[in-house]
XYZ file of C-alpha atoms in Angstrom:
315
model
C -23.428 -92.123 -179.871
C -23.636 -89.596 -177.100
C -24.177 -86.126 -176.370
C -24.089 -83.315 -178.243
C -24.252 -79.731 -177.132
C -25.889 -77.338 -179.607
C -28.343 -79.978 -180.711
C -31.276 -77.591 -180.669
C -29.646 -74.975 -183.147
C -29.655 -74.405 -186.859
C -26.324 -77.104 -187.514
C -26.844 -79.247 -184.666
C -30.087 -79.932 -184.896
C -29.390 -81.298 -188.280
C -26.476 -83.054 -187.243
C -28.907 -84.645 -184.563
C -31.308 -86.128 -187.697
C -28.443 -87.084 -189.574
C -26.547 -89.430 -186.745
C -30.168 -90.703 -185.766
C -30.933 -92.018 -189.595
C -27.351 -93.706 -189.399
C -28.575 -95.454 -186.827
C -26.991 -93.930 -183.709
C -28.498 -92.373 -180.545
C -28.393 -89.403 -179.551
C -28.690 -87.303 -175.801
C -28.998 -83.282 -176.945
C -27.571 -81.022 -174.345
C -30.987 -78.286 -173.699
C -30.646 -75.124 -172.366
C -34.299 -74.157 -172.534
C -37.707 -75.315 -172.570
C -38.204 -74.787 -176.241
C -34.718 -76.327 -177.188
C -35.594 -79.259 -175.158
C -38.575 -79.423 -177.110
C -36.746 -79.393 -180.418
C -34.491 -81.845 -179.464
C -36.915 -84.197 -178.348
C -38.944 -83.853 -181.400
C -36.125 -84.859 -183.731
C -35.760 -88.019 -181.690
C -32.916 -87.480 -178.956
C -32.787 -87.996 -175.381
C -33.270 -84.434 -173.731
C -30.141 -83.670 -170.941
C -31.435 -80.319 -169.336
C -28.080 -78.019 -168.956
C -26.309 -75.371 -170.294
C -22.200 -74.914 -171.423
C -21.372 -73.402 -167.853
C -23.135 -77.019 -166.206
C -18.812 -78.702 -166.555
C -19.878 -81.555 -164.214
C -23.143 -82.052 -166.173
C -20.756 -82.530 -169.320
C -18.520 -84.694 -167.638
C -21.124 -86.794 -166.509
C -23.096 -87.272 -169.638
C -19.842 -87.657 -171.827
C -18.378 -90.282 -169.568
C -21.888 -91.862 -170.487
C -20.745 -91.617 -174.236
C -19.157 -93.307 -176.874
C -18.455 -90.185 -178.388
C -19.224 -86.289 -177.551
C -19.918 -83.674 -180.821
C -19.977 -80.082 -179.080
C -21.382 -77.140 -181.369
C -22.800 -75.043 -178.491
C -21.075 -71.363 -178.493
C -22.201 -68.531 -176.865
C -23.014 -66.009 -179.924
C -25.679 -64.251 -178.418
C -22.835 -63.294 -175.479
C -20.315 -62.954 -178.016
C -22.583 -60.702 -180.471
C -22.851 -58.731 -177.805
C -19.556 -57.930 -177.966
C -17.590 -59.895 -175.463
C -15.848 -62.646 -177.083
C -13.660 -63.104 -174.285
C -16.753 -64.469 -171.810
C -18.029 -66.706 -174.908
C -14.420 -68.141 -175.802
C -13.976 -68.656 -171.952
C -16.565 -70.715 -171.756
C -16.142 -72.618 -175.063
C -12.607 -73.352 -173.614
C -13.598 -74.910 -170.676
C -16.525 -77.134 -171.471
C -13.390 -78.351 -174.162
C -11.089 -79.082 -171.112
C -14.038 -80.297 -169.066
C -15.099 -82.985 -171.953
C -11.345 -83.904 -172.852
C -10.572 -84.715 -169.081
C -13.334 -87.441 -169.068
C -12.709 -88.724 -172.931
C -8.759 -88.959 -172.168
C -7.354 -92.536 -172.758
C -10.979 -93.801 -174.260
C -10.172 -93.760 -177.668
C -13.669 -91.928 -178.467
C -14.156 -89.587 -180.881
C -14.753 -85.570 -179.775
C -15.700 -83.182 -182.663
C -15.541 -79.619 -181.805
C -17.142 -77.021 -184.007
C -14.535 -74.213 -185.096
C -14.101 -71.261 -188.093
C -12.283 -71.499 -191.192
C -8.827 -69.252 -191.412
C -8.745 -66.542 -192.907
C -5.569 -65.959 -195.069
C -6.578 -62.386 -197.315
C -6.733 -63.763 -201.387
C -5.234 -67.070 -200.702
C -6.892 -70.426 -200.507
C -7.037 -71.668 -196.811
C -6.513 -75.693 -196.393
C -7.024 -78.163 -193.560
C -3.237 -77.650 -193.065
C -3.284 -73.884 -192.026
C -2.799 -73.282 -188.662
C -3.549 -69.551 -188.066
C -2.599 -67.138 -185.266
C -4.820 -66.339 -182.628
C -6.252 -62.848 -182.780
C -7.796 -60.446 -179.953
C -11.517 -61.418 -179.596
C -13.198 -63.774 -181.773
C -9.383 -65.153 -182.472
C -9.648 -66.598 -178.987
C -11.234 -69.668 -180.696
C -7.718 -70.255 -182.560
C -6.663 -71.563 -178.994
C -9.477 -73.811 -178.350
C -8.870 -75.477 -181.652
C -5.712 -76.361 -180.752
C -6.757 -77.693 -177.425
C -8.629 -79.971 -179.054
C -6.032 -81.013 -181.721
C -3.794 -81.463 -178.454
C -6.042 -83.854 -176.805
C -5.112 -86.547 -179.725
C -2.208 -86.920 -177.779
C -4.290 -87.969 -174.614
C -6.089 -90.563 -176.393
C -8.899 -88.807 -177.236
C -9.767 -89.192 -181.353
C -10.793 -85.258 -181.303
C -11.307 -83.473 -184.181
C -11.698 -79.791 -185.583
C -14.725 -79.104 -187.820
C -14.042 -75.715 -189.502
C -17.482 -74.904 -190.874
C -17.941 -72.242 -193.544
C -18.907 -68.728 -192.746
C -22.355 -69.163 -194.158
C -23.890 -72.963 -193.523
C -27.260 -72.014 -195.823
C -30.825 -73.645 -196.125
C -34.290 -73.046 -195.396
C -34.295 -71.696 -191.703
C -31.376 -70.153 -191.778
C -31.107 -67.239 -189.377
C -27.313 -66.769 -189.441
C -24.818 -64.205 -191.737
C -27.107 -64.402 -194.932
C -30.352 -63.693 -193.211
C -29.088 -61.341 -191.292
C -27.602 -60.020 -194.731
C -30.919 -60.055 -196.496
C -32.470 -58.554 -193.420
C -30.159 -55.283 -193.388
C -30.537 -54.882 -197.440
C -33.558 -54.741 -196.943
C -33.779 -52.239 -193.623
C -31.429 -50.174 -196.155
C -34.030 -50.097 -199.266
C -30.716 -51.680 -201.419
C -28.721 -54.776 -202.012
C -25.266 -53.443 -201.029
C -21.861 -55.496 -201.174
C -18.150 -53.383 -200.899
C -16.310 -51.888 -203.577
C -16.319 -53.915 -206.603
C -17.345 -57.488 -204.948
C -15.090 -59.892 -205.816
C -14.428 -60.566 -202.330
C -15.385 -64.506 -201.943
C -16.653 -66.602 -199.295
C -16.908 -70.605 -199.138
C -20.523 -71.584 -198.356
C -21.734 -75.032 -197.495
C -25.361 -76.354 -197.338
C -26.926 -77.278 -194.186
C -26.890 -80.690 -195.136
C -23.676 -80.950 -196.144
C -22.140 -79.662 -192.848
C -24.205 -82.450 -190.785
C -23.215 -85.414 -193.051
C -19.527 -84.186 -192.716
C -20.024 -84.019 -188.714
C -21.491 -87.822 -188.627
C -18.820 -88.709 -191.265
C -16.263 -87.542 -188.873
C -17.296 -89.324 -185.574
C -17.905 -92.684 -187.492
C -14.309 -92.539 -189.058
C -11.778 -89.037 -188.751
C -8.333 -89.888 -187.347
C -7.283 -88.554 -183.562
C -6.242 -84.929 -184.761
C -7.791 -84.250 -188.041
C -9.238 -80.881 -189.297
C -12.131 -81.372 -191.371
C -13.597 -78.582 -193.432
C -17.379 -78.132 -194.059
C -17.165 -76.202 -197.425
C -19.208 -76.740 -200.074
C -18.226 -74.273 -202.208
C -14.369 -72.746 -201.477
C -15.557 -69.090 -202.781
C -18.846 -67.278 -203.703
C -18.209 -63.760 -204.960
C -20.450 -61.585 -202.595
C -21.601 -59.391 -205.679
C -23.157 -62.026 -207.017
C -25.227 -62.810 -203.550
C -26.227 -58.988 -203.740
C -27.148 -59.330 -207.167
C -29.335 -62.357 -206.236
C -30.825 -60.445 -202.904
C -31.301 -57.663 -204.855
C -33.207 -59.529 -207.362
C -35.522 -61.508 -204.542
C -36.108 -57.867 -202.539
C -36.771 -55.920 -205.568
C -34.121 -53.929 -204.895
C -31.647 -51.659 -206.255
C -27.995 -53.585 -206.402
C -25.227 -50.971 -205.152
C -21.484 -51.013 -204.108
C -20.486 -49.298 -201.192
C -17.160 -48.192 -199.378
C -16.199 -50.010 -196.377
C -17.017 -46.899 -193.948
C -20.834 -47.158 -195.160
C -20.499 -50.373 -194.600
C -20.284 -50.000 -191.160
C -23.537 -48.446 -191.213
C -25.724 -50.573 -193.701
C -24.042 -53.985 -192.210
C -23.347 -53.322 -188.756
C -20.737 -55.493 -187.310
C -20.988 -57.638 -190.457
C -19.368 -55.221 -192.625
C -15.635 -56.568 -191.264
C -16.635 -59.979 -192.371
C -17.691 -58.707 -195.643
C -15.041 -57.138 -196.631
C -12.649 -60.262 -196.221
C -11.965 -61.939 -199.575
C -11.530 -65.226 -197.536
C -12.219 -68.881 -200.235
C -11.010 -72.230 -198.494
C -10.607 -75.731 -199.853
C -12.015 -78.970 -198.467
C -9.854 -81.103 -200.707
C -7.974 -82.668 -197.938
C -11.174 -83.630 -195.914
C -12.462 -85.476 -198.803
C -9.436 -87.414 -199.446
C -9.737 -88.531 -196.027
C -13.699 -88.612 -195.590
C -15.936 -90.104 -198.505
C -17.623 -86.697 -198.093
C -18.750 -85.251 -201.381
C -21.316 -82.015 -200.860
C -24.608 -82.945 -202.750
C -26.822 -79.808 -201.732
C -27.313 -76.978 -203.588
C -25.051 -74.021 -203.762
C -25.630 -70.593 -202.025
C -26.719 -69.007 -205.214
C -29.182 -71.730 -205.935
C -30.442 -71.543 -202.341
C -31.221 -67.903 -202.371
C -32.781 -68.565 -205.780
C -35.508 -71.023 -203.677
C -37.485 -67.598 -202.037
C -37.617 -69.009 -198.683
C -34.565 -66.393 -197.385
C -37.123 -63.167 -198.886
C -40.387 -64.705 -198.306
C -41.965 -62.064 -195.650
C -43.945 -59.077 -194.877
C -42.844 -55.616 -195.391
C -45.790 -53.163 -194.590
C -48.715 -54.668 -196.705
C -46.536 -56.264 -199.154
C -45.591 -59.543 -199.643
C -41.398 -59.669 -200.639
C -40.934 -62.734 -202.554
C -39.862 -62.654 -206.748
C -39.422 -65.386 -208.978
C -35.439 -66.898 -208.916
C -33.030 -65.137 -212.159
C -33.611 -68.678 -213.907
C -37.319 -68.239 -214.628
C -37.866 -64.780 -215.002
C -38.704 -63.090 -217.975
């Protein structure tokens, strides 16, 4: 296949298994000596580099027959400059496009889902770019745009919460300020829904991609288009042992951090489209069934062990 950047990290690195049992190869783009080590130990070819390396991309992608790029800067955009982190996203996009141009050869690029308040968002939405994290709504359409220079690139629009065992993204980090706050808090009344996708899921729809999307295509990596976020307190609440409360957005601020404007977005998307032009059909379990597995509450707090049995078994 090629390289991929972000093929240490909690998709990639399943995306990495998944194109290796199809058969492919695979050369994982390492920043570090521990992601080098990951990659290496799931059975790819270790390229020593980091996003900000362009000739190291263009090298290694001219080397391709096809270039999946996941790699984004989140601990420099977490820190609050999304400018630096879509920057750089942007040109390690122009940087891979100039060398796939004319080859025919697939490029999947990581993106977000859109975010249209109470309505359904579809592979046909093209939202408006937005100061800061929006900056990403221009990259995607860099990459749509490089269709037209005979590059087969694609959009992958993963869910806001790609869930499993390992996870250390928006639910742990969820979980891990309930339980700073002693409660299992979600805003106003709840309803507010989020699509989820499994782990899995989201790497089979990556290597489904490469192996067949269309030059241009938006695929989105949804499992399920909308999980009410009461219900994922209720079940947090339930593995913590802990009280289940609503809060107002403005103490959301405080229990969730910078989380709390994600939160609060009532935000369900479809993947209809993608499976009527992928045979991709999610087969993992749900969010709800994945926090019912322990494995996100399974720790130490003080002396005590936090782990409960799931809603389904208990008494």
């Amino acid at each position: 296949m090629g390289p991929s950047t972000g093929a240490s990290g909690w998709i990639g690195s399943a995306v990495v298994d998944e194109v290796l049992a199809a058969g492919h190869e695979v050369v994982g783009l390492a920043r570090s000596d521990s992601a080098a080590e990951s990659a290496a130990a799931a059975g790819a070819e270790v390229c020593r580099g980091d996003l900000s390396d362009l000739e190291l991309l263009r090298v290694t992608a001219a080397e391709s027959d096809g270039v999946v790029h996941l790699a984004f800067r989140h601990d420099v955009a977490f820190s609050g400059d999304f400018d630096t982190a879509v920057a750089s996203d942007r040109a390690a996009i122009e940087a891979l496009g100039e060398v796939l141009a004319g080859t025919g050869r697939p490029l999947a690029v990581a993106s977000g889902l859109p975010f249209k308040p109470g309505e359904l968002s579809t592979e046909r939405d093209m939202p408006e770019p937005f100061p800061g994290p929006g900056g990403r709504v221009l990259n995607e359409r860099a990459v749509l745009a490089l269709a037209e220079r005979g590059v087969r690139s694609m959009s992958v629009r993963f869910a806001p919460t790609v869930h499993g065992k390992g996870d250390n993204g928006f639910v742990a980090r969820i979980v891990a300020a309930d339980r700073e706050a002693g409660q299992a808090a979600y805003i106003g009344q709840g309803t507010n829904r989020w699509p989820a996708v499994h782990r899995s899921d989201a790497a089979r729809l990556v290597r489904l991609g490469i192996e067949g999307a269309p030059a241009g295509s938006v695929l989105h990596a949804v499992g399920e288009q909308g999980v009410a976020l009461r219900t994922v307190a209720e079940e947090i609440g339930h593995g913590l042992d802990l009280p289940i409360t609503s809060i107002t957005p403005e103490q959301a601020e405080t229990h969730f951090g910078f989380l709390a404007q994600f939160l609060a977005r009532d935000m369900p998307a479809s993947n209809t489209l993608t499976r009527e032009l992928l045979p991709f059909e999610p087969t993992g379990p749900g969010l709800l069934t994945d926090l019912r597995q322990w494995h996100y509450f399974t720790g130490v707090t003080g002396s005590t062990t936090v782990a409960r049995a799931p809603l389904s078994d208990a008494a």
